[in-house]
Coordinates of C-alpha atoms in Angstrom, one line a residue:
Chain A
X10 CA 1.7 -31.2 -20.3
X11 CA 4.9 -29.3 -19.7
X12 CA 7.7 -30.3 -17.2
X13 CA 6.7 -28.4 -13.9
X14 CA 9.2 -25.7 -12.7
X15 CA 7.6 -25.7 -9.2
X16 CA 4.8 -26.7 -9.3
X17 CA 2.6 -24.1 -8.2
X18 CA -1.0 -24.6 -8.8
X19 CA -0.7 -21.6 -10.3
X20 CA 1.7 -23.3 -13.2
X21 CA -0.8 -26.0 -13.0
X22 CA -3.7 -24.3 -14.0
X23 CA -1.8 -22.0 -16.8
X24 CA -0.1 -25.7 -18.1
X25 CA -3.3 -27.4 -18.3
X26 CA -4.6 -24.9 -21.0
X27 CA -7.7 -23.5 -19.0
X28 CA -8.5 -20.2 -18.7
X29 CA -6.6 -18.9 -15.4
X30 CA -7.7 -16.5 -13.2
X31 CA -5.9 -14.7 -10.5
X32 CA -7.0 -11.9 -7.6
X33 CA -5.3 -9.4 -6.0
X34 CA -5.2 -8.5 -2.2
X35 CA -4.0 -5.3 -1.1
X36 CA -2.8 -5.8 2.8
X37 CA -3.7 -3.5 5.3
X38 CA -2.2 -0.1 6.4
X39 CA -2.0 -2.3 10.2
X40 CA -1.1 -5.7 10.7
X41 CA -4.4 -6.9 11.4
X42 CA -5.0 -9.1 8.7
X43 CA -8.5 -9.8 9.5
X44 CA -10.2 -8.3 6.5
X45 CA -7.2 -9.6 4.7
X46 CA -8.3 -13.1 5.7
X47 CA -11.8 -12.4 5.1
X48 CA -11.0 -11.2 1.3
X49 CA -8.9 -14.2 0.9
X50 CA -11.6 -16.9 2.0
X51 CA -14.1 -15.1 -0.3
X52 CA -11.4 -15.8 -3.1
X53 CA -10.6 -19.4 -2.0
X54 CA -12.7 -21.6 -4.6
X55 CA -12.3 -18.9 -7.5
X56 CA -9.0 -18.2 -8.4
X57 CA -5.8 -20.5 -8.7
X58 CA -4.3 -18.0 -6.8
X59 CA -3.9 -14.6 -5.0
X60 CA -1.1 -12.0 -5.9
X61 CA -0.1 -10.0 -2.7
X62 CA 1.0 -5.9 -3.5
X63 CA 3.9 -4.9 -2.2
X64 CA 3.6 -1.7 -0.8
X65 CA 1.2 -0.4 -3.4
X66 CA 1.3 2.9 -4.5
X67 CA 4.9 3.2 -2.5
X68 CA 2.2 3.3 1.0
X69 CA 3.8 1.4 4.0
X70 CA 1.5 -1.9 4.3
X71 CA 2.0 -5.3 6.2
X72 CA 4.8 -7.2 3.6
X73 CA 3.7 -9.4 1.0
X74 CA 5.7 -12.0 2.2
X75 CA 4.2 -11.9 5.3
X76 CA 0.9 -12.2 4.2
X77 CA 2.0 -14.7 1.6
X78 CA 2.8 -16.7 4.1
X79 CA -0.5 -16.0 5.8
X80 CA -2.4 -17.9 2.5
X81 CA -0.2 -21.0 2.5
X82 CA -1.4 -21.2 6.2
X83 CA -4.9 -20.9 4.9
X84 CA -4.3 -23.2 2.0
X85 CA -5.2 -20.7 -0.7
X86 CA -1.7 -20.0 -3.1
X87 CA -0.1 -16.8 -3.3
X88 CA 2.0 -15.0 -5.8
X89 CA 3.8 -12.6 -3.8
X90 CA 5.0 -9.1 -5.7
X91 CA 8.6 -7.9 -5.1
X92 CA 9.4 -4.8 -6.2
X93 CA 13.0 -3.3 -6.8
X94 CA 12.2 -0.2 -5.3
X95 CA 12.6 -0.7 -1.5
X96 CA 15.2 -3.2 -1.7
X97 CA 18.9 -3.9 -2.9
X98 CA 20.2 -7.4 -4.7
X99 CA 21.0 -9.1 -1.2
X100 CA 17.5 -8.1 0.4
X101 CA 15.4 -9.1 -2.6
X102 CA 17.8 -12.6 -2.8
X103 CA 17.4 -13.2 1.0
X104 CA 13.6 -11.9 0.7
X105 CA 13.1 -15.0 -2.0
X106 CA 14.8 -17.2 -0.5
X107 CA 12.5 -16.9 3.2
X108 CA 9.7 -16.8 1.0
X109 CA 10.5 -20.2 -0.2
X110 CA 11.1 -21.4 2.8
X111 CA 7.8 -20.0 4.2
X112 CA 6.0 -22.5 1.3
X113 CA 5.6 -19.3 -1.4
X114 CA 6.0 -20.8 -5.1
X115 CA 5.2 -17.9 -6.8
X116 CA 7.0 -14.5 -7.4
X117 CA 6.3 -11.5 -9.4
X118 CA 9.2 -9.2 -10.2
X119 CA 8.4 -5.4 -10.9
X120 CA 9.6 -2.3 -10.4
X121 CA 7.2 -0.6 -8.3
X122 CA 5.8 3.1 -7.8
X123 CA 8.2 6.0 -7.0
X124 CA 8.6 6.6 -3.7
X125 CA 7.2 10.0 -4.0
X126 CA 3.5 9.0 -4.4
X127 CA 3.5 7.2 -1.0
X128 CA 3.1 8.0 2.1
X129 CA 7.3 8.3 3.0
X130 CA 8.0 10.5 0.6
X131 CA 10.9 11.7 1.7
X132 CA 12.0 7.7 1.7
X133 CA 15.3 7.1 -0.2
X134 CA 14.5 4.8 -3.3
X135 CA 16.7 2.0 -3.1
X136 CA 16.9 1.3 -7.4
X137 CA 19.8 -1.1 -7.0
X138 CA 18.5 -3.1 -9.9
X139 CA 15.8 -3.2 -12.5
X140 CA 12.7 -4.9 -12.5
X141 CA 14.5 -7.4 -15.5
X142 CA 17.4 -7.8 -13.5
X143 CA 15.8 -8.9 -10.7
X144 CA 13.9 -11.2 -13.0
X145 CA 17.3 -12.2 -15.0
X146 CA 19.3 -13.1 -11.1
X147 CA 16.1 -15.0 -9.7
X148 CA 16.3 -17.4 -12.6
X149 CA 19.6 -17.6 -12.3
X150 CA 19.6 -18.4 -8.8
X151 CA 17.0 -21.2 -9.3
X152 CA 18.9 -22.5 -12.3
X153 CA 22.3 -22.2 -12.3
X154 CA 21.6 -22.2 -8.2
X155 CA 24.2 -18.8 -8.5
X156 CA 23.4 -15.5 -6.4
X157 CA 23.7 -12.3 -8.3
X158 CA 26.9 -12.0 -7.3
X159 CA 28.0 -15.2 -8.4
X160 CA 28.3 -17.4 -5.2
X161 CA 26.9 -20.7 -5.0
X162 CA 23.5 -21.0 -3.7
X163 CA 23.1 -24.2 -1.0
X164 CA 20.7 -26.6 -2.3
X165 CA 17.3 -26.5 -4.3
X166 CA 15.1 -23.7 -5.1
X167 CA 12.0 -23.7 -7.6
X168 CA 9.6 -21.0 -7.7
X169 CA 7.9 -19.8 -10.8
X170 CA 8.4 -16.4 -11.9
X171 CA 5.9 -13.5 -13.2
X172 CA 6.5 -10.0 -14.3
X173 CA 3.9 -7.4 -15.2
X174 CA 3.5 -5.7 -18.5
X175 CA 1.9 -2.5 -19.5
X176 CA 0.0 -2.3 -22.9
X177 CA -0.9 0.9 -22.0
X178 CA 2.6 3.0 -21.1
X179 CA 4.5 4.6 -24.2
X180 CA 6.6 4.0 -26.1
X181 CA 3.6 1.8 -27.6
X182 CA 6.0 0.1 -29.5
X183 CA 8.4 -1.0 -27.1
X184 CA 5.7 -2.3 -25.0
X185 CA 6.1 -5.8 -27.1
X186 CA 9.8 -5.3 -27.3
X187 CA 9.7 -5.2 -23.8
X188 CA 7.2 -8.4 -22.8
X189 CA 10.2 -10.3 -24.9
X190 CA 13.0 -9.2 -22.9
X191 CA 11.3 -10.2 -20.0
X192 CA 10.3 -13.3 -21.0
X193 CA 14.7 -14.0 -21.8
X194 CA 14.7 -12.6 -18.5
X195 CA 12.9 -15.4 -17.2
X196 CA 9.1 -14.6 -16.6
X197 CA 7.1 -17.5 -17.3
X198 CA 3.7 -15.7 -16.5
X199 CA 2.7 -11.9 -16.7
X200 CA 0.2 -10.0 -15.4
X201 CA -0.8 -6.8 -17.5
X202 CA -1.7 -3.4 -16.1
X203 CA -5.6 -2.7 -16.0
X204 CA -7.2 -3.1 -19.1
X205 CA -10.0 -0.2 -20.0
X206 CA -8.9 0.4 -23.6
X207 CA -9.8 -2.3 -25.0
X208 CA -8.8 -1.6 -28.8
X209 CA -5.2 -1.0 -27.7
X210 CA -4.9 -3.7 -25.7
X211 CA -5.8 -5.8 -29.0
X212 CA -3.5 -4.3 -31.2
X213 CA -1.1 -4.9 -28.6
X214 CA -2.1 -8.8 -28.5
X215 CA -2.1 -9.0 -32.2
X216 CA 2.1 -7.5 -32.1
X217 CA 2.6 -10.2 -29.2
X218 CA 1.1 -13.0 -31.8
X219 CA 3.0 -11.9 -34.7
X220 CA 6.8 -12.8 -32.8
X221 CA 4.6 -15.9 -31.2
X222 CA 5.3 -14.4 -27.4
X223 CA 1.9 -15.6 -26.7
X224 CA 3.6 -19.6 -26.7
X225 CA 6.2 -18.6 -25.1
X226 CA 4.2 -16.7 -21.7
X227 CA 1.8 -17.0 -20.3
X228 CA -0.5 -13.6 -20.2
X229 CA -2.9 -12.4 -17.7
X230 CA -5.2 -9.7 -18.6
X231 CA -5.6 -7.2 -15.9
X232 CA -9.0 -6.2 -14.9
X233 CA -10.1 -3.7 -12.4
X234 CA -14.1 -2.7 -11.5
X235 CA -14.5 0.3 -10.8
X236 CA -16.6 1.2 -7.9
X237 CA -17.2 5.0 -8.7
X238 CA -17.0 8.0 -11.3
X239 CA -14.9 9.3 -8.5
X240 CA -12.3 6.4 -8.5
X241 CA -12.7 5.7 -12.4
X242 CA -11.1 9.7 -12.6
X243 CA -9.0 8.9 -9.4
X244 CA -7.5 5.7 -12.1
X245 CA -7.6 8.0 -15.1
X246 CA -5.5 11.3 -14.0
X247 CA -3.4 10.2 -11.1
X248 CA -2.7 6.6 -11.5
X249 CA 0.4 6.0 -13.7
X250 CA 0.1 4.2 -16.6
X251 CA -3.6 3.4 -16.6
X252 CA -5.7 4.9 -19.8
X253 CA -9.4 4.8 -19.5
X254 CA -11.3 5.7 -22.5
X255 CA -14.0 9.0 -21.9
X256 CA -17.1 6.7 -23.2
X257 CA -15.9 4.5 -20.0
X258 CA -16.2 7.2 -18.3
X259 CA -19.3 8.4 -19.8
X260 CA -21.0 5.3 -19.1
X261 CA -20.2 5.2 -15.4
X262 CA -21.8 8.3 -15.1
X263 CA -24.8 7.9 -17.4
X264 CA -25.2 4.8 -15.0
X265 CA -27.8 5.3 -12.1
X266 CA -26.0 2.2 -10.3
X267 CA -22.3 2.8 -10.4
X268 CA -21.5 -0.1 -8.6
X269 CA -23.1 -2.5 -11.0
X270 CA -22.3 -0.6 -14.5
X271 CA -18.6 -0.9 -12.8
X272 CA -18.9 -4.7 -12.8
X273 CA -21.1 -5.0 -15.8
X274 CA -17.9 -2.8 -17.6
X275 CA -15.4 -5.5 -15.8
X276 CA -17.5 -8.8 -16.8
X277 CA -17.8 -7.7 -20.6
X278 CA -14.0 -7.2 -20.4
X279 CA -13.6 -10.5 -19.3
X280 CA -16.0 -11.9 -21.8
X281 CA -13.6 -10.3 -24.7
X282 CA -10.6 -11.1 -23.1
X283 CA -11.1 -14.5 -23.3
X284 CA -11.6 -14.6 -27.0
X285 CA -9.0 -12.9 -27.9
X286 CA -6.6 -15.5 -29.2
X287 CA -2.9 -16.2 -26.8
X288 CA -4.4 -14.5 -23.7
X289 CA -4.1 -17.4 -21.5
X290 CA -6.2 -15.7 -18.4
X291 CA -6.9 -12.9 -16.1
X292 CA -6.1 -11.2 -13.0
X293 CA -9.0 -9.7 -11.1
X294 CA -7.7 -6.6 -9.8
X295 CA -10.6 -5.2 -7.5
X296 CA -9.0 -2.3 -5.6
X297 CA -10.6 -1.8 -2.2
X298 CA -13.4 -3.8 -3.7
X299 CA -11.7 -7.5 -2.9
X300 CA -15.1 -8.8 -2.0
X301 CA -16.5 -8.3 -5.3
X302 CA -14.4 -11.0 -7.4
X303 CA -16.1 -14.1 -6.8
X304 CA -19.1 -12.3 -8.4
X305 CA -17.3 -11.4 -11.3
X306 CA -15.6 -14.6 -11.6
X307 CA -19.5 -16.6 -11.8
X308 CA -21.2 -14.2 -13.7
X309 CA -17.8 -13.9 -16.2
X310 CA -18.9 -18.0 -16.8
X311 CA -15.9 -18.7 -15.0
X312 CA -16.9 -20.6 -11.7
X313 CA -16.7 -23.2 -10.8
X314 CA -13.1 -23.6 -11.6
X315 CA -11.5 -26.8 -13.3
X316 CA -10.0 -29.2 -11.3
X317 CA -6.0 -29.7 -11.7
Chain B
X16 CA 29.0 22.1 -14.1
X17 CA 28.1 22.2 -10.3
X18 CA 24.8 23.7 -9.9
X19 CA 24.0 25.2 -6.2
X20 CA 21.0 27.5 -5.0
X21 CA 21.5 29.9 -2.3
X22 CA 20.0 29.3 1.4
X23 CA 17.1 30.7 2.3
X24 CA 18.5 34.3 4.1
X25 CA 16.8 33.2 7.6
X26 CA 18.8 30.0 7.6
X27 CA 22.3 32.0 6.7
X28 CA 21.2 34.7 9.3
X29 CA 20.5 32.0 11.8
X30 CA 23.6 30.4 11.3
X31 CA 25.2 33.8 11.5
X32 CA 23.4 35.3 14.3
X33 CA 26.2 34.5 17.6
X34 CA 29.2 36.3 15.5
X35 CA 30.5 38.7 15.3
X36 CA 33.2 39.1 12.8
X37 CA 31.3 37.7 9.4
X38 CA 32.9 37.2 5.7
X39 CA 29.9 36.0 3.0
X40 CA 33.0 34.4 1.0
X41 CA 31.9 33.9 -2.8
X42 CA 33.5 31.8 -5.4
X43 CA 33.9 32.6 -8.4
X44 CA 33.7 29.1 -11.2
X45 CA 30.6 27.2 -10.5
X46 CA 28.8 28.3 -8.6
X47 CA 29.0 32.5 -10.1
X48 CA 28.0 30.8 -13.6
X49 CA 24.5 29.4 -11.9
X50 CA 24.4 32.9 -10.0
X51 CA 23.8 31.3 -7.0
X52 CA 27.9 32.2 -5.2
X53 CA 29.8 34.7 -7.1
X54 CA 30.7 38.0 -6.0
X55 CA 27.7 39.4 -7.0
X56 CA 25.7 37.1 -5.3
X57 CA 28.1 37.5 -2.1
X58 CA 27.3 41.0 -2.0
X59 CA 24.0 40.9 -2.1
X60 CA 23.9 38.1 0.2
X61 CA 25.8 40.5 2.8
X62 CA 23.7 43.3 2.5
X63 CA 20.3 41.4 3.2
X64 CA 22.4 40.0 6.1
X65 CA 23.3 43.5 7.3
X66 CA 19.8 44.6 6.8
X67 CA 18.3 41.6 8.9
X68 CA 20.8 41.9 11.8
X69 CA 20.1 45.5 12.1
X70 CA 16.5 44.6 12.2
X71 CA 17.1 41.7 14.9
X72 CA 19.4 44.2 16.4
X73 CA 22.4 41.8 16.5
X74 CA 25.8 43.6 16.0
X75 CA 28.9 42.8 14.4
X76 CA 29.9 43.4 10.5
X77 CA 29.2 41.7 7.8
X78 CA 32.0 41.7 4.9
X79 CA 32.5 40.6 1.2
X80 CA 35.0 38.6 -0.5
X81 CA 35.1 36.2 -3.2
X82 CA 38.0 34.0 -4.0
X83 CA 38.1 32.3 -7.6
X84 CA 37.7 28.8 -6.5
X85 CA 37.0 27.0 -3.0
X86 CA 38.1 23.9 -3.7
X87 CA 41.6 24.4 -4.4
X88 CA 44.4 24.7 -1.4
X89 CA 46.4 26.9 -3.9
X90 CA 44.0 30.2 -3.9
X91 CA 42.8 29.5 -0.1
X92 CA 46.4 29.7 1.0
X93 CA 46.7 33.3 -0.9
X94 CA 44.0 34.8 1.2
X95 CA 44.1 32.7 4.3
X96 CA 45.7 34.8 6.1
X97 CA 42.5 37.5 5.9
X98 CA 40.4 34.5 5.9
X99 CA 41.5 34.1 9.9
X100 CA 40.5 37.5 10.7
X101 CA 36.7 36.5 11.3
X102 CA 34.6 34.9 13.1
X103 CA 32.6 33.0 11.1
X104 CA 32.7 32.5 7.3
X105 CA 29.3 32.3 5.2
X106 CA 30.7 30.5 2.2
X107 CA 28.9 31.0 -1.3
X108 CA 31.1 28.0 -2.9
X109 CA 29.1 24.3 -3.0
X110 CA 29.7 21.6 -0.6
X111 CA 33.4 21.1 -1.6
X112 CA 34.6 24.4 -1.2
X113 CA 33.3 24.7 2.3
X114 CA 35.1 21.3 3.0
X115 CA 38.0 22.1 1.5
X116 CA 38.9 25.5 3.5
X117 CA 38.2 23.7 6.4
X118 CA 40.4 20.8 5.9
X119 CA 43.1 23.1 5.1
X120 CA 42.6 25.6 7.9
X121 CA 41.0 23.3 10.9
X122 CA 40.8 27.1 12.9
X123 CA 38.0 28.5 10.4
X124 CA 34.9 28.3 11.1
X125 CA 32.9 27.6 7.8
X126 CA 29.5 27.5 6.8
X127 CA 27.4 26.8 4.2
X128 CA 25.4 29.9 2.3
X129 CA 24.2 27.6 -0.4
X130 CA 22.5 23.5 -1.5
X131 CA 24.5 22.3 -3.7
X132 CA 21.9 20.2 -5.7
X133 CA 23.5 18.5 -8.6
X134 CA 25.8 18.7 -12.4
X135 CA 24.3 19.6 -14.8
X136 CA 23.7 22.4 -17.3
X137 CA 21.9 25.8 -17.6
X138 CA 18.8 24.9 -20.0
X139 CA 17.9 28.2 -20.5
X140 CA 17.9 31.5 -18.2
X141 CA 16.9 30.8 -14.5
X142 CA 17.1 27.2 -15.4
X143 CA 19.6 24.2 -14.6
X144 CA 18.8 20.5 -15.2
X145 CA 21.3 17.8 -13.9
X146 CA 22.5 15.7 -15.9
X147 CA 25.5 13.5 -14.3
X148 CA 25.2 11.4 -11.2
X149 CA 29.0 10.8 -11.3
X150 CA 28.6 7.3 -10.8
X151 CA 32.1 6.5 -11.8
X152 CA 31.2 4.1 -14.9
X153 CA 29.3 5.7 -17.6
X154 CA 26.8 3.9 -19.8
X155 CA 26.3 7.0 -22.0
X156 CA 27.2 4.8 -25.1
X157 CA 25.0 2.3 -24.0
X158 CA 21.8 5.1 -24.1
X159 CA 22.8 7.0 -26.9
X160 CA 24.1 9.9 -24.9
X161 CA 21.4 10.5 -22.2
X162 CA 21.8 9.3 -19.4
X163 CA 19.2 6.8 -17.4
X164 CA 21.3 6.0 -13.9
X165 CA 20.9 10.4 -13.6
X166 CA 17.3 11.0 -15.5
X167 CA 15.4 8.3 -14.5
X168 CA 14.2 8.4 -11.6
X169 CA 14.4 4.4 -11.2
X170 CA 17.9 4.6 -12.6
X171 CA 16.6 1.4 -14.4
X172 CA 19.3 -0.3 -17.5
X173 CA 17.1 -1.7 -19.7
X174 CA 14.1 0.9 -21.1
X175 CA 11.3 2.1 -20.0
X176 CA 8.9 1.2 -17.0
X177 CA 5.0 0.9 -16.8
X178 CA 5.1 4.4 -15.5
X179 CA 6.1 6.1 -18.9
X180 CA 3.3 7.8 -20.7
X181 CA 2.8 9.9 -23.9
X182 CA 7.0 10.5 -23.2
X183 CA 6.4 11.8 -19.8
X184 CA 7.9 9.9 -16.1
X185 CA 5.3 8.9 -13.7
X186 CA 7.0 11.7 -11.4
X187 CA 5.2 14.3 -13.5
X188 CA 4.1 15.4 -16.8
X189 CA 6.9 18.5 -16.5
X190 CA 9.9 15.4 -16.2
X191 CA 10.4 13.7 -19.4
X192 CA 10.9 10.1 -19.4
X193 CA 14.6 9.8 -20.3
X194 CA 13.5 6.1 -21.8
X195 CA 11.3 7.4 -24.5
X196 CA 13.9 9.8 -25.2
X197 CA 16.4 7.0 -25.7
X198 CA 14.1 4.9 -27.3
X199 CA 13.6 7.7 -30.0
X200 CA 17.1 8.4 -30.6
X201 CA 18.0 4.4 -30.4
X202 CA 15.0 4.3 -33.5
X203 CA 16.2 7.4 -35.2
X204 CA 19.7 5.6 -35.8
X205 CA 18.3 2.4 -36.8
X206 CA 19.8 0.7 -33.5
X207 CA 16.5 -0.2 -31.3
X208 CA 17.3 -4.0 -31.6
X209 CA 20.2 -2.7 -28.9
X210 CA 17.8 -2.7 -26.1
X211 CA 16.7 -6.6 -26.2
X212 CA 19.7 -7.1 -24.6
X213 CA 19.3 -7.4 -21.1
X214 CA 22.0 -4.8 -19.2
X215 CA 23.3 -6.7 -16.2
X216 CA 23.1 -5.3 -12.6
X217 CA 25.3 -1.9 -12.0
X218 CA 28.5 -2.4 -9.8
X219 CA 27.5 0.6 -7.7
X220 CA 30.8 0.5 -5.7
X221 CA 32.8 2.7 -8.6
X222 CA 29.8 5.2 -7.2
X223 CA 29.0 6.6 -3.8
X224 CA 28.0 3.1 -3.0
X225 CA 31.5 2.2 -2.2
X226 CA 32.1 5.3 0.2
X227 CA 33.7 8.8 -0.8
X228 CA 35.6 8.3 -3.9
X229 CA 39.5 9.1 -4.3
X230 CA 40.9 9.5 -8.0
X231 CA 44.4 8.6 -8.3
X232 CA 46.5 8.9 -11.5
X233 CA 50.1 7.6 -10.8
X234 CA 50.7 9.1 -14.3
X235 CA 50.2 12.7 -13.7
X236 CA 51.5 12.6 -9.7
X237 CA 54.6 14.6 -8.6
X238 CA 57.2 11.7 -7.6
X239 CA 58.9 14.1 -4.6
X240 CA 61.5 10.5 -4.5
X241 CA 62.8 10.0 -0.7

């Protein structure tokens, strides 16, 4: 086994060679995290952890910190998403830093959705820095214990950091270009956008293999069921940078259960995700469907999960 | 240049509506060249003035002038003395031109006729994109001459996002992704392996960041001595 960076089960799990898998929980428009809590329990004993959105979709939601700190309560591990968009070097730095202290061992750098998809959007995007930079200055600051702006940090810090990838946005080519640079950057795990095309995703794998980023990262294959025609067309025209092949779509609404061709689609993913050589796991991404993933996780062969 | 777009005529009319006296001041640079502020523009902005006071039935005169540029102290001093004549001045010049009479002639009461919205260039007829943010360090040689802190909408340093599809932003399919256009041009000189360097974070202060922005060049200055 590798030397631990923090710790995390999650870094457990993705150093002990199994198969991770990861959920997501999308907090609620309120700050009544009851469902929240619900979702989470219903999670508990089938992922090695839960990634928290941040403001998803640029809609104003309870924090992710907030409900990342919510989970350690519970006992259940989060990886909390920051994105760049709300929030300027000193926010983002303070943000991580509370986060710590709050118990959180696991942060996922992006960039976020433009501010004009949400529900503010007349909100002034904050774009300070980039999703890499922000990558770049946390490792920094839990390395060379140095802020962005070169100031001394007091004391320890050791989280372990994830950034998201998207086979699926153009330039193709750059998209392997780009897992690299975030990996110099710092990301030690990523998370990939929702994967429906299949075939690109695997010619996308097979670049990673040939410059050997698959040793180097760990990589999550993103994988949303989808509920309904109505939200498979909902992901396919308005949700930015997610491509879902027609015969998907085809097949949902050849279906007479949509529901159960939806998680039929997502467990056959699985079951080619995980022979496709350097993919190291997969993050359930059930949108409004959070209840769902324990399902998918047993009938993907995936439950019960391996102790660490 | 400075592209500008006029106000909508009920806001101008609104703002004009208690005067009296009224100049529609164009000006002619910019802001003619975008035909949103010349003289022609000022004219016609007058007369749809006239014609919507008469209808309100609010009195007063609406007049026409246009001076070459707003911004400059030099040609508001050569008419400033007309300038004081009226009671309120409609000025067709962007943001800096209405500042500028009014910092040099506190008594005038100046307001804006037009939104300044942004530099940039006119594309084709009826059409202006923006292309500079001013940000006061440019990374233009960085991004093979287009600019990412202006045309993407992230501002982001270091290539494209997950939002970039078929060379489109995830604003729109009508924006183009100025990432993929850079990543083409980077490719088409043989220089892609430029982007795996990872671009540090922007020192913003050099833009608006650090508060209103003064220029000095102790070269060029006049010394006036003691």
């Amino acid at each position: 086994m590798l030397e631990l960076i923090a710790g995390s089960k999650l870094e457990k799990a993705i150093n002990s060679g199994q198969f991770v898998v990861t959920g997501e929980l999308g907090p609620p428009k309120g700050a009544d995290l009851t469902a929240f809590r619900h979702h989470a329990e219903g999670m508990r004993n089938h992922v090695e952890a839960c990634n928290i959105t941040d403001n998803q979709t640029a809609i104003v939601r309870t924090s992710s910190i907030a409900c990342g700190a919510v989970l350690v309560q519970m006992g259940i591990e989060p990886i909390i998403q920051m994105v760049v968009r709300d929030r300027n070097r000193i926010c983002l730095q303070s943000d991580v830093l509370g986060a710590y202290a709050l118990g959180i061992k696991n942060m996922l750098c992006l960039a976020g959705d433009h501010q004009m998809f949400g529900n503010e959007p007349g909100s002034k995007g904050v774009y300070d820095i980039d999703s890499m930079q922000l990558l770049k200055g946390l490792q920094t600051l839990r390395d060379e214990k140095k802020f962005m702006g070169g100031e001394e940090l007091e004391g320890d810090i050791s989280y372990f950091l994830g950034a998201v990838e998207n086979p699926f946005a153009d330039p193709f080519e750059y998209r392997v270009d780009r897992l690299e640079k975030k990996i110099n950057a710092g990301a030690s795990f990523i998370q990939t956008q929702c994967i429906f095309d299949l075939d690109r995703f695997e010619k996308w794998m097979e670049m990673v293999r040939e410059r050997g980023l698959h040793k180097k990262v760990a990589i999550l294959g993103g994988v949303t069921p989808m509920k309904s025609l109505g939200a498979a067309r909902y992901m396919k025209n308005n949700v930015s940078g997610i491509t879902i092949p027609d015969e998907l779509v085809e097949r949902l609404k050849g279906a007479e259960d949509k529901k159960a061709e939806g998680l039929k689609i997502a467990i056959e993913t699985i079951e080619r995700l995980k022979e496709i050589e350097g993919v190291a796991g997969v993050h359930i991404m059930a949108i409004a469907w959070e209840e769902v993933v324990p399902e998918i996780v047993e009938r993907a062969g995936l439950y019960p999960r391996p102790k660490l | 240049m400075i592209i500008a777009e006029r106000k909508p005529l009920e806001e101008i009319a609104a703002m004009a509506a208690p005067y009296k006296r009224v100049l529609v001041l164009g000006c002619n640079t910019c802001v003619a060249v975008c035909m949103a502020g010349g003289q022609k523009e000022a004219e016609e902005t007058a007369a749809l003035l006239r014609i919507h006071r008469k209808k309100e039935n609010v009195g007063g005169e609406v007049e026409v002038f246009s001076i070459e540029r707003q911004c400059e102290f030099e040609m508001i001093d050569d008419v400033l003395e007309k300038l004081k004549g009226y009671d309120l001045i409609v000025s067709l010049a962007c943001g800096v031109g209405v500042q500028t009479m009014v910092e040099r002639e506190p008594s005038l009461r100046v307001v804006p006729g037009l939104n300044t919205t942004s530099m940039g260039y006119p594309l084709e007829q009826g059409v202006w994109v923006e292309r500079c943010l001013g940000c006061g360090d440019c990374v233009l040689h960085l991004t093979m001459g287009i600019c990412p802190i202006t045309r993407c909408a992230k501002s982001i340093l270091n290539g494209p996002c997950g939002g970039s599809a078929e060379g489109k932003c995830e604003l729109g399919k009508d924006v183009d992704c100025a990432w993929h256009l850079i990543h083409e041009r980077l490719t088409s000189f043989g220089r892609i392996g430029d982007l795996a360097e990872i671009q540090p974070p922007k020192d913003w202060r050099s833009s608006h960041h650090g508060g209103a922005r003064t220029t000095v060049r102790e070269d060029v200055r006049i010394d006036r001595g003691e």
